Amino acid sequence: MPVARSALTDAYARLSEVLPGLGVTEQAPSERAPHGGGWVTADALAAGGAELAAFLAWDEAQVLRDYGQWARPDVIASFGLHRYAWPACLLITVPWFLHRRVPRLPAARVAYDRTAAGLPLGRMALRPVGFACLPGDPAAALPGARVVAGEEELRAEVRASVAEHLEPVLAGFGPRMRRRGRALWGMATDEIVEGLWYVAHLLGEQERARRELELLLPGATRPYVGDAAFRELKGPDGQPLHTRDRASCCMFYTLRPEDTCATCPRTCDADRVNKLLATAG
């Protein structure tokens, strides 16, 4: 049976509309997380055992297929974390951005299947443990709602919810990535910012997303590293080009040194401008 509409349903429907490559399914609180096939729960990844190894074997095979070479184990683990954390963060940031509602999603409450046909970003199933919202939100009367005083308190809920979900996942991936502490939370910071920034572009609200993310991550918000790190470059005709400086490196340069992304710490501003112009074209 389909789950009854919740305070989050409209946000996830809008996410699926603009990002059809990612499937999102809300489950009833009493439902069991999906299993079998390609499904794995976030807490199973966090355990760092056989299920994480099987998850990363998919990345290893993809790299070999797409680039015709093997990647180092730490690079594979970095790719695998990104491919999980990027959509996982959207489960929290998109309802906040669209409706000012912040779900709580402990790792045991989210499952991911990256093998689903027709869904290049995979599909996620989730069973939230309540949500935070603002005074005056009609959803405040729903079961599981927790009303906070204002916008800053709600931003704190976003930071806390993402940290609660990702902290055990980072601990599971970290040893395989040969990273810990600040380096791992730098990756988490990047997943929050770049995921929502990308989706906001699809929504036609990229400028608002920049403002919101700068308030969400102003710096000194542990465990996150740095701030949202947006800045503006100028194109050859003086046109503004927006970029940001990643707090971490995705390690793609180990496969294609000449093909780094526009926000990579290794990409100089002149190359960033060229990449941004090529993307815009």
PDB file of C-alpha atoms in Angstrom:
ATOM      1  CA  MET A   1       0.000   0.000   0.000  1.00  0.00           C
ATOM      2  CA  PRO A   2       1.231   3.536  -0.670  1.00  0.00           C
ATOM      3  CA  VAL A   3       2.176   5.451   2.457  1.00  0.00           C
ATOM      4  CA  ALA A   4      -0.168   8.255   3.521  1.00  0.00           C
ATOM      5  CA  ARG A   5       0.855  11.784   2.612  1.00  0.00           C
ATOM      6  CA  SER A   6       3.267  13.294   5.093  1.00  0.00           C
ATOM      7  CA  ALA A   7       4.819  16.688   5.749  1.00  0.00           C
ATOM      8  CA  LEU A   8       7.641  15.654   3.408  1.00  0.00           C
ATOM      9  CA  THR A   9       5.705  14.136   0.505  1.00  0.00           C
ATOM     10  CA  ASP A  10       5.447  17.292  -1.596  1.00  0.00           C
ATOM     11  CA  ALA A  11       9.164  18.044  -1.243  1.00  0.00           C
ATOM     12  CA  TYR A  12      10.184  14.567  -2.376  1.00  0.00           C
ATOM     13  CA  ALA A  13       7.696  14.665  -5.238  1.00  0.00           C
ATOM     14  CA  ARG A  14       9.216  17.945  -6.421  1.00  0.00           C
ATOM     15  CA  LEU A  15      12.717  16.487  -6.090  1.00  0.00           C
ATOM     16  CA  SER A  16      11.730  13.493  -8.229  1.00  0.00           C
ATOM     17  CA  GLU A  17      10.171  15.828 -10.778  1.00  0.00           C
ATOM     18  CA  VAL A  18      13.312  17.879 -11.369  1.00  0.00           C
ATOM     19  CA  LEU A  19      15.763  15.033 -10.713  1.00  0.00           C
ATOM     20  CA  PRO A  20      14.075  11.967 -12.211  1.00  0.00           C
ATOM     21  CA  GLY A  21      17.287   9.964 -12.062  1.00  0.00           C
ATOM     22  CA  LEU A  22      16.836   9.627  -8.290  1.00  0.00           C
ATOM     23  CA  GLY A  23      13.947   7.624  -6.886  1.00  0.00           C
ATOM     24  CA  VAL A  24      12.657   8.493  -3.401  1.00  0.00           C
ATOM     25  CA  THR A  25      10.123   6.382  -1.511  1.00  0.00           C
ATOM     26  CA  GLU A  26       8.681   7.264   1.877  1.00  0.00           C
ATOM     27  CA  GLN A  27       7.792   4.271   4.002  1.00  0.00           C
ATOM     28  CA  ALA A  28       5.387   3.994   6.891  1.00  0.00           C
ATOM     29  CA  PRO A  29       7.109   3.998  10.304  1.00  0.00           C
ATOM     30  CA  SER A  30       6.191   0.358  10.842  1.00  0.00           C
ATOM     31  CA  GLU A  31       7.520  -0.844   7.483  1.00  0.00           C
ATOM     32  CA  ARG A  32      10.672  -2.854   7.187  1.00  0.00           C
ATOM     33  CA  ALA A  33      13.513  -1.351   5.155  1.00  0.00           C
ATOM     34  CA  PRO A  34      13.681  -2.921   1.680  1.00  0.00           C
ATOM     35  CA  HIS A  35      16.230  -5.685   1.311  1.00  0.00           C
ATOM     36  CA  GLY A  36      17.601  -8.029  -1.305  1.00  0.00           C
ATOM     37  CA  GLY A  37      18.661  -7.128  -4.810  1.00  0.00           C
ATOM     38  CA  GLY A  38      20.810  -4.024  -4.681  1.00  0.00           C
ATOM     39  CA  TRP A  39      19.348  -2.598  -1.470  1.00  0.00           C
ATOM     40  CA  VAL A  40      21.626  -1.746   1.445  1.00  0.00           C
ATOM     41  CA  THR A  41      20.843   0.263   4.557  1.00  0.00           C
ATOM     42  CA  ALA A  42      23.010   3.163   5.614  1.00  0.00           C
ATOM     43  CA  ASP A  43      23.776   1.523   8.936  1.00  0.00           C
ATOM     44  CA  ALA A  44      25.012  -1.562   7.071  1.00  0.00           C
ATOM     45  CA  LEU A  45      27.419   0.666   5.144  1.00  0.00           C
ATOM     46  CA  ALA A  46      28.423   2.247   8.435  1.00  0.00           C
ATOM     47  CA  ALA A  47      29.336  -1.171   9.835  1.00  0.00           C
ATOM     48  CA  GLY A  48      32.205  -1.278   7.355  1.00  0.00           C
ATOM     49  CA  GLY A  49      31.958  -5.001   6.638  1.00  0.00           C
ATOM     50  CA  ALA A  50      30.864  -7.246   3.780  1.00  0.00           C
ATOM     51  CA  GLU A  51      27.976  -5.036   2.661  1.00  0.00           C
ATOM     52  CA  LEU A  52      30.253  -2.033   2.328  1.00  0.00           C
ATOM     53  CA  ALA A  53      32.752  -4.161   0.402  1.00  0.00           C
ATOM     54  CA  ALA A  54      30.005  -5.266  -2.005  1.00  0.00           C
ATOM     55  CA  PHE A  55      28.835  -1.669  -2.363  1.00  0.00           C
ATOM     56  CA  LEU A  56      32.335  -0.514  -3.306  1.00  0.00           C
ATOM     57  CA  ALA A  57      32.822  -3.394  -5.724  1.00  0.00           C
ATOM     58  CA  TRP A  58      30.159  -1.701  -7.846  1.00  0.00           C
ATOM     59  CA  ASP A  59      32.292   1.472  -7.982  1.00  0.00           C
ATOM     60  CA  GLU A  60      35.391  -0.524  -8.819  1.00  0.00           C
ATOM     61  CA  ALA A  61      33.628  -2.224 -11.733  1.00  0.00           C
ATOM     62  CA  GLN A  62      32.197   1.069 -12.971  1.00  0.00           C
ATOM     63  CA  VAL A  63      35.594   2.779 -12.971  1.00  0.00           C
ATOM     64  CA  LEU A  64      37.158  -0.096 -14.889  1.00  0.00           C
ATOM     65  CA  ARG A  65      34.295  -0.065 -17.404  1.00  0.00           C
ATOM     66  CA  ASP A  66      34.184   3.706 -17.896  1.00  0.00           C
ATOM     67  CA  TYR A  67      37.891   4.564 -17.752  1.00  0.00           C
ATOM     68  CA  GLY A  68      39.623   1.335 -18.697  1.00  0.00           C
ATOM     69  CA  GLN A  69      41.863   1.318 -15.620  1.00  0.00           C
ATOM     70  CA  TRP A  70      41.908   0.307 -11.997  1.00  0.00           C
ATOM     71  CA  ALA A  71      41.633   2.947  -9.290  1.00  0.00           C
ATOM     72  CA  ARG A  72      43.317   2.872  -5.898  1.00  0.00           C
ATOM     73  CA  PRO A  73      41.166   1.426  -3.085  1.00  0.00           C
ATOM     74  CA  ASP A  74      41.027   4.785  -1.281  1.00  0.00           C
ATOM     75  CA  VAL A  75      39.843   6.469  -4.493  1.00  0.00           C
ATOM     76  CA  ILE A  76      37.132   3.840  -4.953  1.00  0.00           C
ATOM     77  CA  ALA A  77      35.972   4.392  -1.365  1.00  0.00           C
ATOM     78  CA  SER A  78      35.876   8.160  -1.924  1.00  0.00           C
ATOM     79  CA  PHE A  79      33.737   7.686  -5.043  1.00  0.00           C
ATOM     80  CA  GLY A  80      31.419   5.346  -3.161  1.00  0.00           C
ATOM     81  CA  LEU A  81      30.927   7.758  -0.276  1.00  0.00           C
ATOM     82  CA  HIS A  82      30.133  10.594  -2.670  1.00  0.00           C
ATOM     83  CA  ARG A  83      27.599   8.534  -4.569  1.00  0.00           C
ATOM     84  CA  TYR A  84      25.794   7.732  -1.341  1.00  0.00           C
ATOM     85  CA  ALA A  85      26.142  10.999   0.573  1.00  0.00           C
ATOM     86  CA  TRP A  86      25.143  13.346  -2.274  1.00  0.00           C
ATOM     87  CA  PRO A  87      21.558  12.014  -2.578  1.00  0.00           C
ATOM     88  CA  ALA A  88      21.305  11.240   1.149  1.00  0.00           C
ATOM     89  CA  CYS A  89      21.886  14.890   2.021  1.00  0.00           C
ATOM     90  CA  LEU A  90      19.115  15.915  -0.395  1.00  0.00           C
ATOM     91  CA  LEU A  91      16.625  13.922   1.680  1.00  0.00           C
ATOM     92  CA  ILE A  92      17.203  16.497   4.425  1.00  0.00           C
ATOM     93  CA  THR A  93      18.100  19.706   2.613  1.00  0.00           C
ATOM     94  CA  VAL A  94      15.359  19.690  -0.041  1.00  0.00           C
ATOM     95  CA  PRO A  95      12.392  19.614   2.403  1.00  0.00           C
ATOM     96  CA  TRP A  96      14.116  22.399   4.342  1.00  0.00           C
ATOM     97  CA  PHE A  97      14.736  24.486   1.221  1.00  0.00           C
ATOM     98  CA  LEU A  98      11.246  24.042  -0.230  1.00  0.00           C
ATOM     99  CA  HIS A  99       8.993  23.858   2.825  1.00  0.00           C
ATOM    100  CA  ARG A 100      11.062  24.664   5.899  1.00  0.00           C
ATOM    101  CA  ARG A 101      10.682  21.133   7.259  1.00  0.00           C
ATOM    102  CA  VAL A 102      13.680  19.139   8.454  1.00  0.00           C
ATOM    103  CA  PRO A 103      13.360  15.355   8.814  1.00  0.00           C
ATOM    104  CA  ARG A 104      15.363  13.292  11.253  1.00  0.00           C
ATOM    105  CA  LEU A 105      16.911  10.346   9.417  1.00  0.00           C
ATOM    106  CA  PRO A 106      19.140   8.077  11.511  1.00  0.00           C
ATOM    107  CA  ALA A 107      21.247   5.742   9.410  1.00  0.00           C
ATOM    108  CA  ALA A 108      19.047   2.739  10.193  1.00  0.00           C
ATOM    109  CA  ARG A 109      16.092   4.552   8.622  1.00  0.00           C
ATOM    110  CA  VAL A 110      17.495   4.961   5.088  1.00  0.00           C
ATOM    111  CA  ALA A 111      18.123   2.302   2.450  1.00  0.00           C
ATOM    112  CA  TYR A 112      19.764   2.786  -0.927  1.00  0.00           C
ATOM    113  CA  ASP A 113      19.715   0.809  -4.164  1.00  0.00           C
ATOM    114  CA  ARG A 114      22.165   2.076  -6.765  1.00  0.00           C
ATOM    115  CA  THR A 115      21.370  -0.684  -9.263  1.00  0.00           C
ATOM    116  CA  ALA A 116      17.777   0.209 -10.197  1.00  0.00           C
ATOM    117  CA  ALA A 117      17.174   0.264 -13.952  1.00  0.00           C
ATOM    118  CA  GLY A 118      16.427   3.704 -15.353  1.00  0.00           C
ATOM    119  CA  LEU A 119      17.591   5.513 -12.215  1.00  0.00           C
ATOM    120  CA  PRO A 120      21.245   6.512 -12.702  1.00  0.00           C
ATOM    121  CA  LEU A 121      21.401   8.078  -9.216  1.00  0.00           C
ATOM    122  CA  GLY A 122      19.703   5.075  -7.636  1.00  0.00           C
ATOM    123  CA  ARG A 123      16.672   4.952  -5.374  1.00  0.00           C
ATOM    124  CA  MET A 124      16.290   5.638  -1.678  1.00  0.00           C
ATOM    125  CA  ALA A 125      13.711   4.473   0.827  1.00  0.00           C
ATOM    126  CA  LEU A 126      13.306   6.339   4.097  1.00  0.00           C
ATOM    127  CA  ARG A 127      11.377   6.224   7.357  1.00  0.00           C
ATOM    128  CA  PRO A 128      11.836   9.578   9.108  1.00  0.00           C
ATOM    129  CA  VAL A 129      11.787   9.891  12.878  1.00  0.00           C
ATOM    130  CA  GLY A 130       9.748  13.072  13.037  1.00  0.00           C
ATOM    131  CA  PHE A 131      10.618  16.481  11.642  1.00  0.00           C
ATOM    132  CA  ALA A 132      11.266  20.041  12.763  1.00  0.00           C
ATOM    133  CA  CYS A 133       9.303  23.005  11.437  1.00  0.00           C
ATOM    134  CA  LEU A 134       8.609  26.669  12.106  1.00  0.00           C
ATOM    135  CA  PRO A 135       5.771  28.235  14.099  1.00  0.00           C
ATOM    136  CA  GLY A 136       2.728  28.721  11.916  1.00  0.00           C
ATOM    137  CA  ASP A 137       3.499  25.797   9.621  1.00  0.00           C
ATOM    138  CA  PRO A 138       0.255  23.838   9.095  1.00  0.00           C
ATOM    139  CA  ALA A 139       2.334  20.656   9.432  1.00  0.00           C
ATOM    140  CA  ALA A 140       3.075  21.564  13.070  1.00  0.00           C
ATOM    141  CA  ALA A 141      -0.133  19.784  14.060  1.00  0.00           C
ATOM    142  CA  LEU A 142       0.972  16.487  12.486  1.00  0.00           C
ATOM    143  CA  PRO A 143       2.358  13.568  14.513  1.00  0.00           C
ATOM    144  CA  GLY A 144       6.122  13.744  14.890  1.00  0.00           C
ATOM    145  CA  ALA A 145       6.328  17.525  14.387  1.00  0.00           C
ATOM    146  CA  ARG A 146       8.675  19.541  16.580  1.00  0.00           C
ATOM    147  CA  VAL A 147       8.339  23.302  16.383  1.00  0.00           C
ATOM    148  CA  VAL A 148      11.495  25.419  16.692  1.00  0.00           C
ATOM    149  CA  ALA A 149      11.659  29.131  17.379  1.00  0.00           C
ATOM    150  CA  GLY A 150      12.917  30.495  14.070  1.00  0.00           C
ATOM    151  CA  GLU A 151      15.084  30.215  10.972  1.00  0.00           C
ATOM    152  CA  GLU A 152      18.431  29.917  12.745  1.00  0.00           C
ATOM    153  CA  GLU A 153      17.110  27.176  14.996  1.00  0.00           C
ATOM    154  CA  LEU A 154      15.827  25.384  11.910  1.00  0.00           C
ATOM    155  CA  ARG A 155      19.235  25.697  10.242  1.00  0.00           C
ATOM    156  CA  ALA A 156      20.723  24.112  13.351  1.00  0.00           C
ATOM    157  CA  GLU A 157      18.266  21.240  12.860  1.00  0.00           C
ATOM    158  CA  VAL A 158      19.525  20.755   9.286  1.00  0.00           C
ATOM    159  CA  ARG A 159      23.131  20.623  10.457  1.00  0.00           C
ATOM    160  CA  ALA A 160      22.266  18.235  13.291  1.00  0.00           C
ATOM    161  CA  SER A 161      20.153  15.937  11.123  1.00  0.00           C
ATOM    162  CA  VAL A 162      22.832  15.594   8.426  1.00  0.00           C
ATOM    163  CA  ALA A 163      25.496  15.005  11.068  1.00  0.00           C
ATOM    164  CA  GLU A 164      23.401  12.364  12.815  1.00  0.00           C
ATOM    165  CA  HIS A 165      22.914  10.512   9.553  1.00  0.00           C
ATOM    166  CA  LEU A 166      26.415  10.829   8.117  1.00  0.00           C
ATOM    167  CA  GLU A 167      28.596  10.436  11.208  1.00  0.00           C
ATOM    168  CA  PRO A 168      28.350   6.617  11.351  1.00  0.00           C
ATOM    169  CA  VAL A 169      28.569   6.384   7.551  1.00  0.00           C
ATOM    170  CA  LEU A 170      31.775   8.423   7.543  1.00  0.00           C
ATOM    171  CA  ALA A 171      33.166   6.152  10.243  1.00  0.00           C
ATOM    172  CA  GLY A 172      32.466   3.116   8.044  1.00  0.00           C
ATOM    173  CA  PHE A 173      34.022   4.561   4.899  1.00  0.00           C
ATOM    174  CA  GLY A 174      36.878   6.464   6.554  1.00  0.00           C
ATOM    175  CA  PRO A 175      39.433   3.663   7.030  1.00  0.00           C
ATOM    176  CA  ARG A 176      39.045   2.548   3.411  1.00  0.00           C
ATOM    177  CA  MET A 177      39.444   6.155   2.244  1.00  0.00           C
ATOM    178  CA  ARG A 178      42.511   6.668   4.444  1.00  0.00           C
ATOM    179  CA  ARG A 179      40.852   9.820   5.754  1.00  0.00           C
ATOM    180  CA  ARG A 180      39.439  10.811   9.090  1.00  0.00           C
ATOM    181  CA  GLY A 181      38.180  13.746  11.091  1.00  0.00           C
ATOM    182  CA  ARG A 182      38.414  17.043   9.279  1.00  0.00           C
ATOM    183  CA  ALA A 183      38.953  15.492   5.845  1.00  0.00           C
ATOM    184  CA  LEU A 184      35.779  13.392   6.126  1.00  0.00           C
ATOM    185  CA  TRP A 185      33.680  16.294   7.367  1.00  0.00           C
ATOM    186  CA  GLY A 186      35.057  18.407   4.551  1.00  0.00           C
ATOM    187  CA  MET A 187      33.492  15.904   2.178  1.00  0.00           C
ATOM    188  CA  ALA A 188      30.216  16.093   4.100  1.00  0.00           C
ATOM    189  CA  THR A 189      30.262  19.886   3.804  1.00  0.00           C
ATOM    190  CA  ASP A 190      30.729  19.625   0.044  1.00  0.00           C
ATOM    191  CA  GLU A 191      27.904  17.109  -0.353  1.00  0.00           C
ATOM    192  CA  ILE A 192      25.463  19.376   1.472  1.00  0.00           C
ATOM    193  CA  VAL A 193      26.366  22.458  -0.551  1.00  0.00           C
ATOM    194  CA  GLU A 194      26.850  21.018  -4.007  1.00  0.00           C
ATOM    195  CA  GLY A 195      23.827  18.734  -3.884  1.00  0.00           C
ATOM    196  CA  LEU A 196      21.355  21.452  -2.958  1.00  0.00           C
ATOM    197  CA  TRP A 197      23.042  23.995  -5.241  1.00  0.00           C
ATOM    198  CA  TYR A 198      22.615  21.620  -8.169  1.00  0.00           C
ATOM    199  CA  VAL A 199      18.966  20.856  -7.417  1.00  0.00           C
ATOM    200  CA  ALA A 200      18.230  24.562  -6.879  1.00  0.00           C
ATOM    201  CA  HIS A 201      19.578  25.216 -10.378  1.00  0.00           C
ATOM    202  CA  LEU A 202      17.038  22.717 -11.727  1.00  0.00           C
ATOM    203  CA  LEU A 203      14.349  24.507  -9.715  1.00  0.00           C
ATOM    204  CA  GLY A 204      15.395  27.915 -11.060  1.00  0.00           C
ATOM    205  CA  GLU A 205      16.364  29.046  -7.547  1.00  0.00           C
ATOM    206  CA  GLN A 206      20.154  28.873  -7.578  1.00  0.00           C
ATOM    207  CA  GLU A 207      20.607  32.415  -6.277  1.00  0.00           C
ATOM    208  CA  ARG A 208      18.339  31.768  -3.295  1.00  0.00           C
ATOM    209  CA  ALA A 209      20.175  28.526  -2.641  1.00  0.00           C
ATOM    210  CA  ARG A 210      23.497  30.358  -2.449  1.00  0.00           C
ATOM    211  CA  ARG A 211      22.084  32.753   0.126  1.00  0.00           C
ATOM    212  CA  GLU A 212      20.487  29.962   2.126  1.00  0.00           C
ATOM    213  CA  LEU A 213      23.620  27.809   2.084  1.00  0.00           C
ATOM    214  CA  GLU A 214      25.800  30.713   3.193  1.00  0.00           C
ATOM    215  CA  LEU A 215      23.537  31.083   6.213  1.00  0.00           C
ATOM    216  CA  LEU A 216      23.427  27.331   6.809  1.00  0.00           C
ATOM    217  CA  LEU A 217      27.219  26.967   6.712  1.00  0.00           C
ATOM    218  CA  PRO A 218      28.748  30.310   7.700  1.00  0.00           C
ATOM    219  CA  GLY A 219      31.916  28.699   9.089  1.00  0.00           C
ATOM    220  CA  ALA A 220      32.721  27.488  12.607  1.00  0.00           C
ATOM    221  CA  THR A 221      29.720  25.124  12.552  1.00  0.00           C
ATOM    222  CA  ARG A 222      31.360  21.931  13.717  1.00  0.00           C
ATOM    223  CA  PRO A 223      31.692  19.201  12.719  1.00  0.00           C
ATOM    224  CA  TYR A 224      31.490  20.803   9.257  1.00  0.00           C
ATOM    225  CA  VAL A 225      34.586  22.310   7.698  1.00  0.00           C
ATOM    226  CA  GLY A 226      34.646  25.914   6.546  1.00  0.00           C
ATOM    227  CA  ASP A 227      31.733  27.794   5.037  1.00  0.00           C
ATOM    228  CA  ALA A 228      29.679  27.406   1.865  1.00  0.00           C
ATOM    229  CA  ALA A 229      32.647  28.993   0.024  1.00  0.00           C
ATOM    230  CA  PHE A 230      30.816  30.593  -2.882  1.00  0.00           C
ATOM    231  CA  ARG A 231      32.563  33.257  -4.902  1.00  0.00           C
ATOM    232  CA  GLU A 232      32.186  35.050  -8.216  1.00  0.00           C
ATOM    233  CA  LEU A 233      34.512  35.044 -11.202  1.00  0.00           C
ATOM    234  CA  LYS A 234      34.314  37.204 -14.304  1.00  0.00           C
ATOM    235  CA  GLY A 235      33.935  35.847 -17.826  1.00  0.00           C
ATOM    236  CA  PRO A 236      35.727  37.362 -20.841  1.00  0.00           C
ATOM    237  CA  ASP A 237      32.872  39.837 -21.358  1.00  0.00           C
ATOM    238  CA  GLY A 238      32.635  40.692 -17.690  1.00  0.00           C
ATOM    239  CA  GLN A 239      29.692  38.379 -17.043  1.00  0.00           C
ATOM    240  CA  PRO A 240      29.486  36.967 -13.499  1.00  0.00           C
ATOM    241  CA  LEU A 241      30.285  33.284 -13.133  1.00  0.00           C
ATOM    242  CA  HIS A 242      29.502  31.651  -9.825  1.00  0.00           C
ATOM    243  CA  THR A 243      31.747  28.992  -8.365  1.00  0.00           C
ATOM    244  CA  ARG A 244      32.830  27.708  -4.968  1.00  0.00           C
ATOM    245  CA  ASP A 245      35.931  26.241  -3.397  1.00  0.00           C
ATOM    246  CA  ARG A 246      35.480  22.662  -2.263  1.00  0.00           C
ATOM    247  CA  ALA A 247      36.619  21.791   1.236  1.00  0.00           C
ATOM    248  CA  SER A 248      37.743  18.361  -0.003  1.00  0.00           C
ATOM    249  CA  CYS A 249      38.962  16.603  -3.116  1.00  0.00           C
ATOM    250  CA  CYS A 250      36.890  13.873  -4.785  1.00  0.00           C
ATOM    251  CA  MET A 251      40.065  12.212  -6.130  1.00  0.00           C
ATOM    252  CA  PHE A 252      38.865  12.150  -9.737  1.00  0.00           C
ATOM    253  CA  TYR A 253      42.180  13.696 -10.762  1.00  0.00           C
ATOM    254  CA  THR A 254      43.813  10.310 -10.070  1.00  0.00           C
ATOM    255  CA  LEU A 255      41.957   8.984 -13.134  1.00  0.00           C
ATOM    256  CA  ARG A 256      41.882  12.061 -15.371  1.00  0.00           C
ATOM    257  CA  PRO A 257      44.351  14.728 -14.166  1.00  0.00           C
ATOM    258  CA  GLU A 258      43.392  17.031 -17.037  1.00  0.00           C
ATOM    259  CA  ASP A 259      39.643  16.842 -16.352  1.00  0.00           C
ATOM    260  CA  THR A 260      39.032  18.197 -12.862  1.00  0.00           C
ATOM    261  CA  CYS A 261      35.731  19.823 -11.933  1.00  0.00           C
ATOM    262  CA  ALA A 262      35.152  23.577 -11.784  1.00  0.00           C
ATOM    263  CA  THR A 263      35.123  23.623  -7.967  1.00  0.00           C
ATOM    264  CA  CYS A 264      38.169  21.386  -7.481  1.00  0.00           C
ATOM    265  CA  PRO A 265      40.901  22.839  -5.258  1.00  0.00           C
ATOM    266  CA  ARG A 266      43.342  21.874  -8.025  1.00  0.00           C
ATOM    267  CA  THR A 267      41.570  23.956 -10.715  1.00  0.00           C
ATOM    268  CA  CYS A 268      42.937  27.479 -11.219  1.00  0.00           C
ATOM    269  CA  ASP A 269      40.549  30.368 -11.846  1.00  0.00           C
ATOM    270  CA  ALA A 270      41.381  30.653 -15.558  1.00  0.00           C
ATOM    271  CA  ASP A 271      40.495  26.992 -16.057  1.00  0.00           C
ATOM    272  CA  ARG A 272      37.385  27.414 -13.914  1.00  0.00           C
ATOM    273  CA  VAL A 273      36.169  30.197 -16.179  1.00  0.00           C
ATOM    274  CA  ASN A 274      36.676  28.008 -19.256  1.00  0.00           C
ATOM    275  CA  LYS A 275      34.865  25.085 -17.642  1.00  0.00           C
ATOM    276  CA  LEU A 276      31.965  27.254 -16.481  1.00  0.00           C
ATOM    277  CA  LEU A 277      31.588  28.827 -19.916  1.00  0.00           C
ATOM    278  CA  ALA A 278      31.638  25.394 -21.563  1.00  0.00           C
ATOM    279  CA  THR A 279      28.941  24.171 -19.174  1.00  0.00           C
ATOM    280  CA  ALA A 280      26.812  27.263 -19.756  1.00  0.00           C
ATOM    281  CA  GLY A 281      27.075  26.758 -23.493  1.00  0.00           C
TER     282      GLY A 281
END
